[in-house]
PDB file of C-alpha atoms in Angstrom:
ATOM      1  CA  MET A 982      -0.081   0.004  -0.180  1.00  0.00           C
ATOM      2  CA  ASN A 983       0.991   3.525  -0.729  1.00  0.00           C
ATOM      3  CA  GLY A 984       1.628   5.107   3.185  1.00  0.00           C
ATOM      4  CA  LEU A 985       4.152   6.667   5.487  1.00  0.00           C
ATOM      5  CA  MET A 986       4.538   5.683   9.325  1.00  0.00           C
ATOM      6  CA  VAL A 987       5.399   8.330  12.076  1.00  0.00           C
ATOM      7  CA  MET A 988       7.466   6.838  14.718  1.00  0.00           C
ATOM      8  CA  GLY A 989       8.752   8.419  17.768  1.00  0.00           C
ATOM      9  CA  THR A 990      11.716   8.099  20.102  1.00  0.00           C
ATOM     10  CA  ALA A 991       9.485   8.751  22.856  1.00  0.00           C
ATOM     11  CA  SER A 992       6.050   9.529  23.629  1.00  0.00           C
ATOM     12  CA  ASP A 993       4.409  13.184  23.414  1.00  0.00           C
ATOM     13  CA  VAL A 994       6.963  13.910  20.818  1.00  0.00           C
ATOM     14  CA  GLY A 995       4.490  15.170  18.783  1.00  0.00           C
ATOM     15  CA  LYS A 996       3.470  12.294  15.949  1.00  0.00           C
ATOM     16  CA  THR A 997      -0.227  12.858  16.095  1.00  0.00           C
ATOM     17  CA  MET A 998       0.390  16.419  15.499  1.00  0.00           C
ATOM     18  CA  LEU A 999       2.835  16.026  12.639  1.00  0.00           C
ATOM     19  CA  CYS A1000       0.436  12.895  11.066  1.00  0.00           C
ATOM     20  CA  THR A1001      -2.412  15.907  11.419  1.00  0.00           C
ATOM     21  CA  ALA A1002      -0.554  18.119   8.997  1.00  0.00           C
ATOM     22  CA  PHE A1003       0.336  15.342   6.868  1.00  0.00           C
ATOM     23  CA  CYS A1004      -3.248  14.239   6.054  1.00  0.00           C
ATOM     24  CA  ARG A1005      -4.432  17.958   5.878  1.00  0.00           C
ATOM     25  CA  SER A1006      -1.577  18.696   3.430  1.00  0.00           C
ATOM     26  CA  LEU A1007      -2.221  15.820   1.120  1.00  0.00           C
ATOM     27  CA  ALA A1008      -5.920  16.463   1.325  1.00  0.00           C
ATOM     28  CA  ASN A1009      -5.201  19.857  -0.141  1.00  0.00           C
ATOM     29  CA  GLU A1010      -3.580  18.840  -2.851  1.00  0.00           C
ATOM     30  CA  GLY A1011      -6.298  16.649  -4.357  1.00  0.00           C
ATOM     31  CA  ILE A1012      -5.202  13.214  -2.766  1.00  0.00           C
ATOM     32  CA  LYS A1013      -7.286  10.875  -1.059  1.00  0.00           C
ATOM     33  CA  VAL A1014      -5.497  10.370   2.296  1.00  0.00           C
ATOM     34  CA  ALA A1015      -6.439   8.568   5.508  1.00  0.00           C
ATOM     35  CA  PRO A1016      -5.211   8.662   8.826  1.00  0.00           C
ATOM     36  CA  PHE A1017      -4.345   5.242  10.592  1.00  0.00           C
ATOM     37  CA  LYS A1018      -3.336   4.286  14.366  1.00  0.00           C
ATOM     38  CA  SER A1019      -3.837   0.515  15.271  1.00  0.00           C
ATOM     39  CA  GLN A1020      -3.582   0.759  18.479  1.00  0.00           C
ATOM     40  CA  ASN A1021      -4.623   4.020  20.344  1.00  0.00           C
ATOM     41  CA  MET A1022      -4.227   4.258  24.741  1.00  0.00           C
ATOM     42  CA  SER A1023      -6.513   7.244  25.039  1.00  0.00           C
ATOM     43  CA  ARG A1024      -9.175   8.436  27.632  1.00  0.00           C
ATOM     44  CA  PHE A1025     -10.118  10.850  24.825  1.00  0.00           C
ATOM     45  CA  ALA A1026     -12.465   9.043  22.572  1.00  0.00           C
ATOM     46  CA  ALA A1027     -15.082   9.965  19.634  1.00  0.00           C
ATOM     47  CA  VAL A1028     -18.658   8.149  19.164  1.00  0.00           C
ATOM     48  CA  LEU A1029     -19.176   7.486  15.345  1.00  0.00           C
ATOM     49  CA  PRO A1030     -22.825   7.805  13.901  1.00  0.00           C
ATOM     50  CA  ASP A1031     -23.215   4.028  13.898  1.00  0.00           C
ATOM     51  CA  GLY A1032     -22.207   4.247  17.790  1.00  0.00           C
ATOM     52  CA  LYS A1033     -18.563   2.705  17.470  1.00  0.00           C
ATOM     53  CA  THR A1034     -15.949   3.930  19.223  1.00  0.00           C
ATOM     54  CA  MET A1035     -12.461   5.487  18.183  1.00  0.00           C
ATOM     55  CA  SER A1036     -10.076   7.602  19.513  1.00  0.00           C
ATOM     56  CA  ARG A1037     -10.364  11.770  19.378  1.00  0.00           C
ATOM     57  CA  ALA A1038      -6.947  11.790  17.840  1.00  0.00           C
ATOM     58  CA  GLN A1039      -7.923   9.585  14.420  1.00  0.00           C
ATOM     59  CA  TYR A1040     -11.085  11.216  14.548  1.00  0.00           C
ATOM     60  CA  LEU A1041      -9.564  14.760  14.450  1.00  0.00           C
ATOM     61  CA  GLN A1042      -7.355  13.484  11.630  1.00  0.00           C
ATOM     62  CA  ALA A1043      -9.946  12.442   9.409  1.00  0.00           C
ATOM     63  CA  GLU A1044     -11.488  16.121   9.563  1.00  0.00           C
ATOM     64  CA  ALA A1045      -8.096  17.534   8.574  1.00  0.00           C
ATOM     65  CA  ALA A1046      -7.830  14.929   5.868  1.00  0.00           C
ATOM     66  CA  LYS A1047     -11.465  16.240   4.684  1.00  0.00           C
ATOM     67  CA  THR A1048     -12.793  12.936   4.790  1.00  0.00           C
ATOM     68  CA  ALA A1049     -15.429  10.940   7.271  1.00  0.00           C
ATOM     69  CA  PRO A1050     -13.971   8.840  10.220  1.00  0.00           C
ATOM     70  CA  ILE A1051     -14.371   5.565   9.593  1.00  0.00           C
ATOM     71  CA  ILE A1052     -13.417   2.745  12.657  1.00  0.00           C
ATOM     72  CA  GLU A1053     -10.739   1.031  10.540  1.00  0.00           C
ATOM     73  CA  MET A1054      -8.570   4.434  10.819  1.00  0.00           C
ATOM     74  CA  ASN A1055      -8.686   3.324  14.351  1.00  0.00           C
ATOM     75  CA  PRO A1056      -9.244  -0.515  15.627  1.00  0.00           C
ATOM     76  CA  ILE A1057      -8.394  -0.541  18.674  1.00  0.00           C
ATOM     77  CA  LEU A1058      -8.547   1.677  21.882  1.00  0.00           C
ATOM     78  CA  LEU A1059      -7.410   1.212  24.707  1.00  0.00           C
ATOM     79  CA  GLN A1060      -8.831   3.608  27.753  1.00  0.00           C
ATOM     80  CA  PRO A1061      -7.286   3.110  30.979  1.00  0.00           C
ATOM     81  CA  CYS A1062      -9.653   2.766  33.704  1.00  0.00           C
ATOM     82  CA  GLY A1063      -7.520   2.482  36.782  1.00  0.00           C
ATOM     83  CA  ASN A1064      -5.808  -0.449  38.619  1.00  0.00           C
ATOM     84  CA  GLN A1065      -3.818  -1.378  35.404  1.00  0.00           C
ATOM     85  CA  THR A1066      -6.737  -2.293  33.721  1.00  0.00           C
ATOM     86  CA  SER A1067      -8.417  -0.579  30.169  1.00  0.00           C
ATOM     87  CA  ASN A1068     -11.704  -0.949  28.527  1.00  0.00           C
ATOM     88  CA  VAL A1069     -10.656  -2.120  24.983  1.00  0.00           C
ATOM     89  CA  PHE A1070     -12.761  -1.194  22.267  1.00  0.00           C
ATOM     90  CA  MET A1071     -11.678  -3.458  19.258  1.00  0.00           C
ATOM     91  CA  ASN A1072     -13.230  -2.469  15.997  1.00  0.00           C
ATOM     92  CA  GLY A1073     -15.344  -0.148  17.842  1.00  0.00           C
ATOM     93  CA  GLU A1074     -16.899  -3.142  20.225  1.00  0.00           C
ATOM     94  CA  LYS A1075     -16.545  -2.744  23.916  1.00  0.00           C
ATOM     95  CA  PHE A1076     -14.814  -5.561  25.932  1.00  0.00           C
ATOM     96  CA  GLY A1077     -13.608  -4.881  29.686  1.00  0.00           C
ATOM     97  CA  PRO A1078     -12.196  -3.942  32.069  1.00  0.00           C
ATOM     98  CA  VAL A1079      -9.494  -6.199  30.775  1.00  0.00           C
ATOM     99  CA  GLU A1080      -5.999  -6.055  33.070  1.00  0.00           C
ATOM    100  CA  GLY A1081      -2.810  -5.314  30.766  1.00  0.00           C
ATOM    101  CA  MET A1082      -1.437  -8.990  31.178  1.00  0.00           C
ATOM    102  CA  ALA A1083      -4.474 -10.977  29.922  1.00  0.00           C
ATOM    103  CA  TYR A1084      -4.957  -8.358  27.199  1.00  0.00           C
ATOM    104  CA  ARG A1085      -1.346  -9.228  25.776  1.00  0.00           C
ATOM    105  CA  ASP A1086      -2.419 -13.121  25.806  1.00  0.00           C
ATOM    106  CA  GLN A1087      -6.166 -12.814  25.046  1.00  0.00           C
ATOM    107  CA  PHE A1088      -6.397  -9.841  22.260  1.00  0.00           C
ATOM    108  CA  PHE A1089      -3.017 -10.353  20.771  1.00  0.00           C
ATOM    109  CA  GLU A1090      -3.945 -12.271  17.717  1.00  0.00           C
ATOM    110  CA  ARG A1091      -7.494 -10.926  17.500  1.00  0.00           C
ATOM    111  CA  GLY A1092      -5.789  -7.635  17.089  1.00  0.00           C
ATOM    112  CA  ILE A1093      -3.380  -8.295  14.496  1.00  0.00           C
ATOM    113  CA  GLU A1094      -6.303  -9.740  12.350  1.00  0.00           C
ATOM    114  CA  ALA A1095      -8.268  -6.149  13.002  1.00  0.00           C
ATOM    115  CA  ILE A1096      -5.144  -4.192  11.926  1.00  0.00           C
ATOM    116  CA  ARG A1097      -4.692  -6.276   8.773  1.00  0.00           C
ATOM    117  CA  SER A1098      -8.290  -6.200   8.098  1.00  0.00           C
ATOM    118  CA  SER A1099      -8.199  -2.347   8.898  1.00  0.00           C
ATOM    119  CA  LEU A1100      -5.326  -1.744   6.641  1.00  0.00           C
ATOM    120  CA  ASP A1101      -6.740  -3.679   3.586  1.00  0.00           C
ATOM    121  CA  LYS A1102      -9.920  -1.593   3.779  1.00  0.00           C
ATOM    122  CA  LEU A1103      -8.186   1.580   3.976  1.00  0.00           C
ATOM    123  CA  ALA A1104      -5.414   0.746   1.081  1.00  0.00           C
ATOM    124  CA  GLY A1105      -8.589   0.029  -1.355  1.00  0.00           C
ATOM    125  CA  LEU A1106     -10.645   3.283  -0.453  1.00  0.00           C
ATOM    126  CA  TYR A1107      -7.936   5.790  -0.154  1.00  0.00           C
ATOM    127  CA  ASP A1108      -4.707   6.814  -2.152  1.00  0.00           C
ATOM    128  CA  THR A1109      -2.782   6.824   0.534  1.00  0.00           C
ATOM    129  CA  VAL A1110      -2.497   6.346   4.552  1.00  0.00           C
ATOM    130  CA  ILE A1111      -0.619   8.251   6.762  1.00  0.00           C
ATOM    131  CA  ILE A1112       0.188   5.513   9.915  1.00  0.00           C
ATOM    132  CA  GLU A1113       0.894   6.756  13.222  1.00  0.00           C
ATOM    133  CA  GLY A1114       2.971   4.663  15.980  1.00  0.00           C
ATOM    134  CA  ALA A1115       3.089   4.736  19.447  1.00  0.00           C
ATOM    135  CA  GLY A1116       5.800   5.529  22.149  1.00  0.00           C
ATOM    136  CA  SER A1117       9.329   4.206  21.108  1.00  0.00           C
ATOM    137  CA  PRO A1118       9.875   1.284  18.475  1.00  0.00           C
ATOM    138  CA  ALA A1119      12.673   0.637  20.605  1.00  0.00           C
ATOM    139  CA  GLU A1120      11.112  -0.492  24.007  1.00  0.00           C
ATOM    140  CA  VAL A1121      12.303  -4.244  22.910  1.00  0.00           C
ATOM    141  CA  ASN A1122      10.854  -5.241  26.212  1.00  0.00           C
ATOM    142  CA  LEU A1123       7.382  -5.360  24.175  1.00  0.00           C
ATOM    143  CA  ASN A1124       8.493  -5.902  20.444  1.00  0.00           C
ATOM    144  CA  ASP A1125       7.432  -9.768  20.854  1.00  0.00           C
ATOM    145  CA  ARG A1126       3.385  -8.792  21.193  1.00  0.00           C
ATOM    146  CA  GLU A1127       3.277  -4.938  19.929  1.00  0.00           C
ATOM    147  CA  LEU A1128       0.663  -3.807  17.819  1.00  0.00           C
ATOM    148  CA  VAL A1129       1.797  -0.306  17.012  1.00  0.00           C
ATOM    149  CA  ASN A1130       5.050  -0.162  15.755  1.00  0.00           C
ATOM    150  CA  MET A1131       7.448  -2.135  13.497  1.00  0.00           C
ATOM    151  CA  ARG A1132       4.772  -4.713  12.947  1.00  0.00           C
ATOM    152  CA  VAL A1133       2.472  -2.320  11.769  1.00  0.00           C
ATOM    153  CA  ALA A1134       5.000  -0.857   9.558  1.00  0.00           C
ATOM    154  CA  ASP A1135       6.160  -4.493   7.807  1.00  0.00           C
ATOM    155  CA  MET A1136       2.117  -5.060   7.949  1.00  0.00           C
ATOM    156  CA  ALA A1137       1.919  -2.119   5.606  1.00  0.00           C
ATOM    157  CA  ASP A1138       5.462  -2.079   3.864  1.00  0.00           C
ATOM    158  CA  ALA A1139       5.680   1.535   4.804  1.00  0.00           C
ATOM    159  CA  PRO A1140       9.083   3.709   5.332  1.00  0.00           C
ATOM    160  CA  VAL A1141       9.065   5.309   8.340  1.00  0.00           C
ATOM    161  CA  LEU A1142       9.437   9.265   9.143  1.00  0.00           C
ATOM    162  CA  LEU A1143      11.300   8.693  13.052  1.00  0.00           C
ATOM    163  CA  VAL A1144      10.421  12.100  15.456  1.00  0.00           C
ATOM    164  CA  ALA A1145      12.433  13.229  18.649  1.00  0.00           C
ATOM    165  CA  ASP A1146      11.415  15.889  20.834  1.00  0.00           C
ATOM    166  CA  ILE A1147      14.476  18.381  20.826  1.00  0.00           C
ATOM    167  CA  GLU A1148      12.630  20.419  23.764  1.00  0.00           C
ATOM    168  CA  ARG A1149      12.959  17.881  26.345  1.00  0.00           C
ATOM    169  CA  GLY A1150      16.845  17.417  25.620  1.00  0.00           C
ATOM    170  CA  GLY A1151      19.115  14.732  24.655  1.00  0.00           C
ATOM    171  CA  ALA A1152      17.378  14.295  21.120  1.00  0.00           C
ATOM    172  CA  ILE A1153      20.633  13.291  19.275  1.00  0.00           C
ATOM    173  CA  ALA A1154      20.927  10.270  21.759  1.00  0.00           C
ATOM    174  CA  SER A1155      17.290   9.642  21.861  1.00  0.00           C
ATOM    175  CA  ILE A1156      17.453   9.266  17.938  1.00  0.00           C
ATOM    176  CA  VAL A1157      20.863   7.390  17.804  1.00  0.00           C
ATOM    177  CA  GLY A1158      19.833   4.798  20.780  1.00  0.00           C
ATOM    178  CA  THR A1159      16.010   4.404  19.065  1.00  0.00           C
ATOM    179  CA  LEU A1160      18.168   3.275  15.475  1.00  0.00           C
ATOM    180  CA  GLN A1161      20.740   1.212  17.379  1.00  0.00           C
ATOM    181  CA  LEU A1162      18.126  -0.772  19.192  1.00  0.00           C
ATOM    182  CA  LEU A1163      16.012  -1.951  16.382  1.00  0.00           C
ATOM    183  CA  ALA A1164      16.689  -4.842  14.033  1.00  0.00           C
ATOM    184  CA  PRO A1165      18.778  -4.237  11.059  1.00  0.00           C
ATOM    185  CA  GLU A1166      15.588  -4.912   8.452  1.00  0.00           C
ATOM    186  CA  HIS A1167      13.265  -2.411  10.773  1.00  0.00           C
ATOM    187  CA  ARG A1168      16.204   0.083  10.584  1.00  0.00           C
ATOM    188  CA  ALA A1169      16.184   0.217   7.032  1.00  0.00           C
ATOM    189  CA  ARG A1170      12.549   1.430   6.481  1.00  0.00           C
ATOM    190  CA  VAL A1171      13.880   4.568   8.526  1.00  0.00           C
ATOM    191  CA  LYS A1172      14.001   7.220   5.868  1.00  0.00           C
ATOM    192  CA  ALA A1173      13.685  10.378   7.781  1.00  0.00           C
ATOM    193  CA  ILE A1174      14.290  11.821  10.815  1.00  0.00           C
ATOM    194  CA  VAL A1175      12.268  15.423  12.031  1.00  0.00           C
ATOM    195  CA  ILE A1176      13.610  17.242  14.970  1.00  0.00           C
ATOM    196  CA  ASN A1177      10.095  18.741  16.453  1.00  0.00           C
ATOM    197  CA  LYS A1178       9.902  21.200  19.639  1.00  0.00           C
ATOM    198  CA  PHE A1179      12.719  23.700  18.596  1.00  0.00           C
ATOM    199  CA  HIS A1180      13.573  26.807  20.289  1.00  0.00           C
ATOM    200  CA  GLY A1181      15.711  29.360  19.482  1.00  0.00           C
ATOM    201  CA  ASP A1182      18.215  29.934  16.309  1.00  0.00           C
ATOM    202  CA  VAL A1183      18.076  26.700  14.185  1.00  0.00           C
ATOM    203  CA  GLU A1184      21.133  27.889  12.397  1.00  0.00           C
ATOM    204  CA  LEU A1185      22.576  26.943  16.227  1.00  0.00           C
ATOM    205  CA  PHE A1186      21.809  23.566  15.507  1.00  0.00           C
ATOM    206  CA  GLN A1187      23.137  23.090  12.056  1.00  0.00           C
ATOM    207  CA  ASP A1188      26.284  21.448  13.540  1.00  0.00           C
ATOM    208  CA  GLY A1189      23.662  18.761  15.233  1.00  0.00           C
ATOM    209  CA  ILE A1190      21.749  17.932  11.841  1.00  0.00           C
ATOM    210  CA  GLU A1191      25.012  17.483  10.570  1.00  0.00           C
ATOM    211  CA  PHE A1192      26.182  14.749  12.771  1.00  0.00           C
ATOM    212  CA  ILE A1193      22.862  13.017  13.028  1.00  0.00           C
ATOM    213  CA  GLU A1194      23.034  12.607   9.036  1.00  0.00           C
ATOM    214  CA  SER A1195      26.762  11.809   8.567  1.00  0.00           C
ATOM    215  CA  TYR A1196      26.365   9.044  11.991  1.00  0.00           C
ATOM    216  CA  THR A1197      22.958   7.365  10.712  1.00  0.00           C
ATOM    217  CA  GLY A1198      23.071   7.839   7.293  1.00  0.00           C
ATOM    218  CA  ILE A1199      19.410   9.284   7.628  1.00  0.00           C
ATOM    219  CA  ARG A1200      18.214  12.410   5.975  1.00  0.00           C
ATOM    220  CA  VAL A1201      17.123  15.383   8.508  1.00  0.00           C
ATOM    221  CA  ALA A1202      13.720  15.907   6.835  1.00  0.00           C
ATOM    222  CA  GLY A1203      12.796  19.001   8.862  1.00  0.00           C
ATOM    223  CA  VAL A1204      13.678  21.096  12.422  1.00  0.00           C
ATOM    224  CA  ILE A1205      10.071  22.262  13.253  1.00  0.00           C
ATOM    225  CA  PRO A1206      10.256  25.125  15.681  1.00  0.00           C
ATOM    226  CA  PHE A1207       8.092  25.178  18.719  1.00  0.00           C
ATOM    227  CA  LYS A1208       4.174  26.361  18.143  1.00  0.00           C
ATOM    228  CA  ALA A1209       1.750  26.472  21.260  1.00  0.00           C
ATOM    229  CA  ASP A1210      -1.285  28.284  19.369  1.00  0.00           C
ATOM    230  CA  HIS A1211      -2.281  25.505  16.649  1.00  0.00           C
ATOM    231  CA  GLY A1212      -5.793  24.967  18.247  1.00  0.00           C
ATOM    232  CA  ILE A1213      -6.205  21.272  17.693  1.00  0.00           C
ATOM    233  CA  GLU A1214      -6.961  19.007  20.967  1.00  0.00           C
ATOM    234  CA  GLU A1215      -3.982  17.088  22.169  1.00  0.00           C
ATOM    235  CA  GLU A1216      -4.041  13.055  21.318  1.00  0.00           C
ATOM    236  CA  ASP A1217      -4.085  12.027  25.424  1.00  0.00           C
ATOM    237  CA  MET A1218      -3.118  14.856  27.069  1.00  0.00           C
ATOM    238  CA  GLU A1219      -5.297  17.326  29.437  1.00  0.00           C
ATOM    239  CA  ARG A1220      -2.669  20.322  28.459  1.00  0.00           C
ATOM    240  CA  ALA A1221      -4.679  23.622  27.931  1.00  0.00           C
ATOM    241  CA  VAL A1222      -4.775  24.171  23.610  1.00  0.00           C
ATOM    242  CA  GLN A1223      -3.788  27.647  22.828  1.00  0.00           C
ATOM    243  CA  ASP A1224      -6.841  29.362  20.352  1.00  0.00           C
ATOM    244  CA  ALA A1225      -5.055  29.072  16.227  1.00  0.00           C
ATOM    245  CA  PRO A1226      -4.936  32.295  14.635  1.00  0.00           C
ATOM    246  CA  GLN A1227      -7.886  33.970  13.258  1.00  0.00           C
ATOM    247  CA  GLY A1228      -9.406  33.944   9.999  1.00  0.00           C
ATOM    248  CA  ILE A1229      -7.793  30.734   8.797  1.00  0.00           C
ATOM    249  CA  ASP A1230      -9.101  27.180   9.114  1.00  0.00           C
ATOM    250  CA  ARG A1231      -6.678  25.796  12.090  1.00  0.00           C
ATOM    251  CA  TYR A1232      -5.601  22.682  10.010  1.00  0.00           C
ATOM    252  CA  ASP A1233      -4.876  24.829   7.205  1.00  0.00           C
ATOM    253  CA  GLU A1234      -2.609  27.059   9.468  1.00  0.00           C
ATOM    254  CA  TRP A1235      -1.209  24.126  10.818  1.00  0.00           C
ATOM    255  CA  ALA A1236      -0.690  22.023   7.526  1.00  0.00           C
ATOM    256  CA  ALA A1237       1.042  25.144   5.828  1.00  0.00           C
ATOM    257  CA  TYR A1238       3.490  25.790   9.767  1.00  0.00           C
ATOM    258  CA  ILE A1239       5.032  22.372   9.262  1.00  0.00           C
ATOM    259  CA  GLN A1240       5.616  22.963   5.518  1.00  0.00           C
ATOM    260  CA  ALA A1241       7.367  25.669   5.962  1.00  0.00           C
ATOM    261  CA  HIS A1242       9.891  23.677   8.177  1.00  0.00           C
ATOM    262  CA  ILE A1243      10.070  19.996   6.400  1.00  0.00           C
ATOM    263  CA  ASP A1244      11.131  18.973   3.098  1.00  0.00           C
ATOM    264  CA  TRP A1245       7.444  18.400   1.942  1.00  0.00           C
ATOM    265  CA  LEU A1246       8.552  17.326  -1.563  1.00  0.00           C
ATOM    266  CA  TYR A1247      11.153  14.484  -0.119  1.00  0.00           C
ATOM    267  CA  ILE A1248       8.303  13.577   2.496  1.00  0.00           C
ATOM    268  CA  LYS A1249       6.128  13.107  -0.553  1.00  0.00           C
ATOM    269  CA  SER A1250       8.378  10.977  -2.378  1.00  0.00           C
ATOM    270  CA  LEU A1251       8.418   8.332   0.630  1.00  0.00           C
ATOM    271  CA  LEU A1252       4.628   7.702   0.056  1.00  0.00           C
ATOM    272  CA  THR A1253       5.337   7.137  -3.354  1.00  0.00           C
ATOM    273  CA  GLY A1254       8.353   4.896  -2.902  1.00  0.00           C
ATOM    274  CA  GLU A1255      10.232   7.461  -5.238  1.00  0.00           C
ATOM    275  CA  ALA A1256      12.668   8.468  -2.473  1.00  0.00           C
ATOM    276  CA  LYS A1257      16.315   7.458  -2.580  1.00  0.00           C
TER     277      LYS A1257
END
């Protein structure tokens, strides 16, 4: 399938917001695009007209993509409900509460089936799919039964863009460490790196960009300055959202902001397999 997967060096590095921008940018170019996140853990959800429940993040990404949200965009939603348990929504159907280890034991194969079926449907309905990972693909203790990162990239046969949050510090180490912990075939999927939430003069980070590219052999496709006033609700956080500037659609404004700070032509080439 045509698609791009956005993964991060950690949680909360900006994967969701980057995917949202990509969805709107592609939609504005007349490309039928769908968001996809195989499994989302969030307390924030949206109910579709047919009564099925999906993550709020993918619901908003569908809005950004100018398409109707469908459950295949988020086939698995885990809603934490305390004591290491979550309500499990599989294809919109609720199970639970389910304890963490029980979920891994009882829902893994069913989850694989739901993900594969969802990807197949989206591939048939859309020109391309923007796939969002969760947490980090380098959480090696979870890799045997993970349903959100490189297993999904393999199923979709998608190239990967890796996002690091420089605001929290240690971005270069997190990039290098993440890549080092990936299996060789999965490291080969990573075709671009984006540095997110940058503060200050980007010129002062040029040495960092050159080091990352020379050390990893992977292109740094963008350094995105921090922006608080995007007006888009966060995936699973209760942080206050600042209103977007007046007079322009919030998704258009956010997409234009991201495009101004990344190599958009290179990102699109990843979607079509044309990137070298």
